Tab-separated table of C-alpha atoms in Angstrom:
chain	number	residue	atom	x	y	z
A	190	MET	CA	128.409	98.992	187.574
A	191	TYR	CA	131.007	96.482	186.585
A	192	ALA	CA	133.845	97.263	183.897
A	193	VAL	CA	136.202	94.687	181.919
A	194	ILE	CA	139.184	95.767	180.419
A	195	ARG	CA	141.147	93.656	177.980
A	196	ARG	CA	144.136	93.806	176.405
A	197	TYR	CA	145.445	92.180	173.045
A	198	SER	CA	148.828	92.304	171.321
A	199	GLY	CA	149.679	91.586	167.883
A	200	VAL	CA	146.092	91.908	166.348
A	201	ALA	CA	146.409	94.550	163.548
A	202	LYS	CA	143.991	92.191	161.307
A	203	LEU	CA	141.604	92.326	164.100
A	204	ILE	CA	141.603	96.158	164.725
A	205	LYS	CA	141.020	96.716	160.778
A	206	GLU	CA	138.339	94.404	160.697
A	207	LEU	CA	136.726	95.919	163.921
A	208	ASP	CA	136.902	99.331	162.393
A	209	SER	CA	135.391	98.056	159.207
A	210	LYS	CA	132.663	96.692	160.900
A	211	GLN	CA	131.858	98.836	163.593
A	212	ALA	CA	127.780	99.241	163.242
A	213	GLU	CA	127.837	95.459	163.689
A	214	VAL	CA	129.953	95.501	166.572
A	215	LYS	CA	127.990	98.207	168.396
A	216	LYS	CA	124.654	96.500	167.785
A	217	VAL	CA	125.826	93.103	169.030
A	218	LEU	CA	127.459	94.590	172.295
A	219	SER	CA	124.629	97.253	172.699
A	220	GLU	CA	121.730	94.661	172.849
A	221	GLY	CA	123.269	92.696	175.651
A	222	PRO	CA	121.878	92.801	178.898
A	223	GLY	CA	122.897	95.987	181.290
A	224	PHE	CA	124.741	97.185	178.802
A	225	ILE	CA	126.415	100.713	179.503
A	226	ALA	CA	129.293	101.471	177.529
A	227	TYR	CA	132.174	100.101	175.015
A	228	TYR	CA	135.485	101.472	174.072
A	229	ALA	CA	137.826	100.113	171.687
A	230	ILE	CA	141.210	101.621	171.793
A	231	ARG	CA	144.304	100.941	169.189
A	232	ASP	CA	147.870	101.581	169.972
A	233	GLY	CA	149.648	100.372	166.550
A	234	GLU	CA	149.085	96.471	166.610
A	235	ALA	CA	147.537	96.492	170.260
A	236	LEU	CA	144.366	96.572	171.315
A	237	ALA	CA	142.567	97.359	174.410
A	238	THR	CA	138.573	97.308	175.184
A	239	VAL	CA	136.641	98.291	177.960
A	240	THR	CA	133.260	97.327	178.535
A	241	VAL	CA	130.980	98.752	181.018
A	242	CYS	CA	128.005	96.881	182.457
A	243	GLU	CA	125.069	97.185	185.193
A	244	ASN	CA	126.508	94.309	186.778
A	245	ARG	CA	129.070	91.378	186.465
A	246	GLU	CA	126.455	88.999	184.690
A	247	GLY	CA	125.999	91.775	181.757
A	248	ALA	CA	129.419	92.002	181.781
A	249	ASP	CA	129.922	87.960	181.476
A	250	GLU	CA	127.392	88.217	178.535
A	251	SER	CA	128.901	90.946	176.782
A	252	SER	CA	132.136	88.832	176.762
A	253	ARG	CA	130.199	85.600	175.342
A	254	ARG	CA	128.845	88.041	172.609
A	255	SER	CA	131.924	89.384	171.433
A	256	ALA	CA	133.715	86.146	171.445
A	257	ALA	CA	130.947	84.404	169.445
A	258	TRP	CA	130.844	87.359	166.794
A	259	VAL	CA	134.582	87.179	166.452
A	260	ARG	CA	134.566	83.687	165.973
A	261	ASP	CA	131.297	83.797	163.595
A	262	ASN	CA	132.816	86.836	161.693
A	263	MET	CA	136.054	87.178	161.655
A	264	THR	CA	137.429	83.832	159.703
A	265	GLY	CA	141.037	83.873	159.147
A	266	VAL	CA	141.934	86.179	162.071
A	267	ARG	CA	143.608	84.678	164.935
A	268	VAL	CA	143.104	86.062	168.420
A	269	THR	CA	144.826	84.650	171.416
A	270	ALA	CA	143.304	85.125	174.965
A	271	PRO	CA	143.947	88.550	176.054
A	272	GLU	CA	144.991	89.792	179.407
A	273	ALA	CA	141.952	90.760	181.153
A	274	TYR	CA	140.702	92.087	184.463
A	275	GLY	CA	137.563	93.318	185.777
A	276	GLY	CA	136.059	94.555	188.908
A	277	GLU	CA	133.215	97.070	190.291
A	278	VAL	CA	133.355	100.366	189.304
A	279	PHE	CA	133.378	102.773	192.545
A	280	ILE	CA	134.208	105.763	190.895
A	281	HIS	CA	132.061	107.008	187.944
A	282	MET	CA	132.671	110.382	186.043
A	283	ALA	CA	131.241	111.561	182.624
A	284	GLU	CA	130.577	114.651	181.081
């Protein structure tokens, strides 16, 4: 598995829009190759996202899909490049 974590600052409007369009976001991301999980975590005006896919190629495609969706569906929402890092998942636990 491969995971990517992104952190965005000052994105209150993006958070509000994502929250109101959850079904669309879920559809776009879940249809990507090797998709396993996606989490969006809000903390005030900051947003962190976690994407987990079977491999790096799937995670890269998820990034492309989400960027295109934001660009096409969030007119008027300004988003600067996030702080991001990714890597191979070597410990995995779930209930």
